[in-house]
PDB file of C-alpha atoms in Angstrom:
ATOM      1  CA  UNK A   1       3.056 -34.261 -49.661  1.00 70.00           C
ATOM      2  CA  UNK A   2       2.277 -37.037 -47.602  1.00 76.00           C
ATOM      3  CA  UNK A   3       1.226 -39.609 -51.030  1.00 80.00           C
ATOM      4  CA  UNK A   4       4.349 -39.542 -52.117  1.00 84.00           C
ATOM      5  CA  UNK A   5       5.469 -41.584 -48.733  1.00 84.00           C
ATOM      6  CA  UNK A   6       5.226 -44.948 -49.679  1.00 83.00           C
ATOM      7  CA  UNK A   7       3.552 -47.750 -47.178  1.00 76.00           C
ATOM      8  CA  UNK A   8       5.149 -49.931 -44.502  1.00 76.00           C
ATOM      9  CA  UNK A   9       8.449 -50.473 -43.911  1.00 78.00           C
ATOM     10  CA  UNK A  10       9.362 -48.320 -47.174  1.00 81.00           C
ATOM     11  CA  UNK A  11       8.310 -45.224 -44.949  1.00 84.00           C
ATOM     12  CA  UNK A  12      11.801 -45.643 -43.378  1.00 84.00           C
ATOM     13  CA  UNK A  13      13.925 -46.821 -45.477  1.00 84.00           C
ATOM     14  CA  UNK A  14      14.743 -46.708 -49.506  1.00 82.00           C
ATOM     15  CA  UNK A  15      14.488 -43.617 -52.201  1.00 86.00           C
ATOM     16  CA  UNK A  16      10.834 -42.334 -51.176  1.00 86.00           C
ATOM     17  CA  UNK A  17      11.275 -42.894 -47.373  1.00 87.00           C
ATOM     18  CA  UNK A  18      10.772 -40.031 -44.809  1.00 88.00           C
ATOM     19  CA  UNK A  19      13.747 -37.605 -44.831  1.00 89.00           C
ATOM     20  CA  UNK A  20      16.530 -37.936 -42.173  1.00 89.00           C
ATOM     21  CA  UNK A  21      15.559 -34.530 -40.893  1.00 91.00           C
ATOM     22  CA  UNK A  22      11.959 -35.788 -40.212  1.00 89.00           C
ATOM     23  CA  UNK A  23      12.367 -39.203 -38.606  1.00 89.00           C
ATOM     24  CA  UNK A  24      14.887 -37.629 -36.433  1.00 93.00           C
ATOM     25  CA  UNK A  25      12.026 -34.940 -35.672  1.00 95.00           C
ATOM     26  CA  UNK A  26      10.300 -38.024 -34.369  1.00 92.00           C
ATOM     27  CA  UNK A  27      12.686 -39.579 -32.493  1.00 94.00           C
ATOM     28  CA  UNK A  28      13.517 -36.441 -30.525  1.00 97.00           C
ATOM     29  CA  UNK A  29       9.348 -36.136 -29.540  1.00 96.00           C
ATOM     30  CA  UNK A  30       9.454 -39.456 -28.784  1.00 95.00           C
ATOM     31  CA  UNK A  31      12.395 -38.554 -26.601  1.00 95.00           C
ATOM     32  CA  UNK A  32      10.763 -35.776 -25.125  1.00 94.00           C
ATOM     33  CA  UNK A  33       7.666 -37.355 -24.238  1.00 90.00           C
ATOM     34  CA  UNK A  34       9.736 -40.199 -22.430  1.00 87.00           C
ATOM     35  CA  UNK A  35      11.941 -38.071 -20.443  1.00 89.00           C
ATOM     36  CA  UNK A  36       9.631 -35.077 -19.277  1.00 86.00           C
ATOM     37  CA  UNK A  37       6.433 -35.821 -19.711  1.00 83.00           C
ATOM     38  CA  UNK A  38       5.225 -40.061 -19.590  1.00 81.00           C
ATOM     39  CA  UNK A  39       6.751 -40.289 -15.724  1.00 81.00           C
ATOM     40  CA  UNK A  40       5.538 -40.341 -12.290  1.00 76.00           C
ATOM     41  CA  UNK A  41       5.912 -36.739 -11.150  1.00 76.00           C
ATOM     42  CA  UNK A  42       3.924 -37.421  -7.605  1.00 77.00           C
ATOM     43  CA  UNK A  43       6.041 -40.249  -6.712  1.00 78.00           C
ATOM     44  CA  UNK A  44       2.496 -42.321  -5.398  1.00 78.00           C
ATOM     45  CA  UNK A  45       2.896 -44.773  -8.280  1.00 79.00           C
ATOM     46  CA  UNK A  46       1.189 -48.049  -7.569  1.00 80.00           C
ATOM     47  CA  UNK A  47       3.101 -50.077  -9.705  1.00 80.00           C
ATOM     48  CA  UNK A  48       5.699 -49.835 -12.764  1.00 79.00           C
ATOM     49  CA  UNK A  49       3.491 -47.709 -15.614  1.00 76.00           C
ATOM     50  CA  UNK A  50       1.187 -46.059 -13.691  1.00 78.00           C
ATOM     51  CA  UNK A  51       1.045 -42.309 -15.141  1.00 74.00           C
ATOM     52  CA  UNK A  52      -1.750 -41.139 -13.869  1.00 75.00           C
ATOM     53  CA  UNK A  53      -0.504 -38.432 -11.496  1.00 70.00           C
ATOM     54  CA  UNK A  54      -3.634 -37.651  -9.696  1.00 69.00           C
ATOM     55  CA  UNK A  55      -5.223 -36.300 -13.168  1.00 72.00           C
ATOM     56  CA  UNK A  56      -6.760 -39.276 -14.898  1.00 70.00           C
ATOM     57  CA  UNK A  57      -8.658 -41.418 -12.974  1.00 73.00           C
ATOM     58  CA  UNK A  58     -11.413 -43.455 -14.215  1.00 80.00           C
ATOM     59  CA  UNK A  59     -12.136 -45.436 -11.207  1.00 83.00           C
ATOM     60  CA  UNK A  60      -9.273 -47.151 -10.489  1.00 83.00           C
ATOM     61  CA  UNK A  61      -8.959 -46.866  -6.864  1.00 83.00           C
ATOM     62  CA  UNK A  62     -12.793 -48.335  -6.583  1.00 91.00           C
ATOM     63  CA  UNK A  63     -11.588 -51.677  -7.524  1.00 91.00           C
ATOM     64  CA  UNK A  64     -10.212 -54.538  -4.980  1.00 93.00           C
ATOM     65  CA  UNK A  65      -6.262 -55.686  -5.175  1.00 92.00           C
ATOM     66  CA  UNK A  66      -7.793 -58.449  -6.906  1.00 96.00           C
ATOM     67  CA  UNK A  67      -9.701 -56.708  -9.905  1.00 95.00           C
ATOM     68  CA  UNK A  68      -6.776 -54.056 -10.277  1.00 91.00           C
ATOM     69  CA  UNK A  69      -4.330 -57.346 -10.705  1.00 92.00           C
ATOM     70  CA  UNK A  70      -6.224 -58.730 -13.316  1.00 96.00           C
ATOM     71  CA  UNK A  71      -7.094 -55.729 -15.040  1.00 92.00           C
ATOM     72  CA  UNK A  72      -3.188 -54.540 -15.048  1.00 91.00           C
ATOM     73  CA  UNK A  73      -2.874 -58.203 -16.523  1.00 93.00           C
ATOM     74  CA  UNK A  74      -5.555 -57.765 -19.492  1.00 95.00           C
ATOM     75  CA  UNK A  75      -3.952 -54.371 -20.471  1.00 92.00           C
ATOM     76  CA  UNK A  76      -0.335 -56.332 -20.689  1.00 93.00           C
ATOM     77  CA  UNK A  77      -1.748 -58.911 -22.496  1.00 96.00           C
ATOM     78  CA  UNK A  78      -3.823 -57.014 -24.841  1.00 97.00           C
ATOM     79  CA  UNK A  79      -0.286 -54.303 -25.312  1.00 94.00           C
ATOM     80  CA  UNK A  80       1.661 -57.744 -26.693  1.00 96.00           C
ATOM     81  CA  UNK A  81      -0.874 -58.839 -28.795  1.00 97.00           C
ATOM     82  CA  UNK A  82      -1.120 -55.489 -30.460  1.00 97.00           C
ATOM     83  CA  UNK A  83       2.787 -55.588 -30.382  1.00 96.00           C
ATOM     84  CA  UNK A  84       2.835 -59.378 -32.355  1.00 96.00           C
ATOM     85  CA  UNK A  85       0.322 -58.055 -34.756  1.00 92.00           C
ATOM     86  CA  UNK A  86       2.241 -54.744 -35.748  1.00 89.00           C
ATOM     87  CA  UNK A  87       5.283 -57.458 -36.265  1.00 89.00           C
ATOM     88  CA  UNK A  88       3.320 -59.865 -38.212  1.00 86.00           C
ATOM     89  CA  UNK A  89       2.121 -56.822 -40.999  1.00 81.00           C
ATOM     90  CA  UNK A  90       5.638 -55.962 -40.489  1.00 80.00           C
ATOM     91  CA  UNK A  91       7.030 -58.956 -41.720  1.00 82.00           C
ATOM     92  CA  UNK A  92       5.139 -59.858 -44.026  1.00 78.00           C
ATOM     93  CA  UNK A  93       5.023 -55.868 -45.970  1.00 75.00           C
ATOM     94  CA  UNK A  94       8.867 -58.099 -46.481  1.00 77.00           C
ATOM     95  CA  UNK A  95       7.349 -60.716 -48.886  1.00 76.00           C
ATOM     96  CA  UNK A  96       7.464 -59.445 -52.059  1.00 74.00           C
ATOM     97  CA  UNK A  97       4.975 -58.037 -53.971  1.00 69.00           C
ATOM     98  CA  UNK A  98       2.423 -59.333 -50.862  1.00 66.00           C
ATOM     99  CA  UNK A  99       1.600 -55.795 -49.042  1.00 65.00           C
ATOM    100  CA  UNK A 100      -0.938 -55.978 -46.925  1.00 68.00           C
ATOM    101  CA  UNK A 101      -1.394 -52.302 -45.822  1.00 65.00           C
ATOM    102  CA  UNK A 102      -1.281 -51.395 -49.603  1.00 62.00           C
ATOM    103  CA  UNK A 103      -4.299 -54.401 -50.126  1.00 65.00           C
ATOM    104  CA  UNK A 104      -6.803 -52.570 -47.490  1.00 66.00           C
ATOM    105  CA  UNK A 105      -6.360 -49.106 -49.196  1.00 65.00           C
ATOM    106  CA  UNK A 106      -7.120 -50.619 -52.373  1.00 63.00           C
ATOM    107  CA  UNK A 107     -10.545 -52.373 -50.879  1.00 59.00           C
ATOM    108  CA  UNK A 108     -13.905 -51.055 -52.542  1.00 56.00           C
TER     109      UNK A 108
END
């Protein structure tokens, strides 16, 4: 069952981590999603990252060079803080007996 995988970093590695079979289950989707399907199949990409592919659009081409350039530059920005925070709980589930996913699914 899914309780008996512990929190954090012990999810991958250690005695109660995920089995071998199942990360590598994960690592091939991931693989499969980055090869076939998260690409520019149109080939009328704007710029590096842009999926959209004539499916999803939510307004984008209504907004001047200028608002697209600092929108593209709020979603980078807001991607590496999200990336520096996933780090930081990363590092410190390391300090011992200090975890703080474990702490927020204790909270009452």
């Amino acid at each position: 069952s899914f309780d008996s995988i512990p929190d954090g970093y012990a999810a991958i590695s250690g005695p109660d981590a995920i089995p071998q079979e199942g990360l590598g289950q994960l690592v091939a989707l991931v693989g499969i999603l980055e090869l076939f399907v998260m690409k520019d199949v149109t080939g009328n990409a704007e710029f590096p990252g842009d999926f959209r592919n004539g499916a999803l659009d939510f307004g984008w081409d209504t907004f001047g060079p200028k608002t697209q350039l600092r929108k593209r530059g709020i979603e980078l920005n807001n991607g590496r803080a999200a990336m520096l925070g996933i780090l930081g709980l990363m590092m410190h589930e390391q300090i011992e007996g200090n975890p703080v996913v474990g702490l927020f699914l204790n909270y009452n």
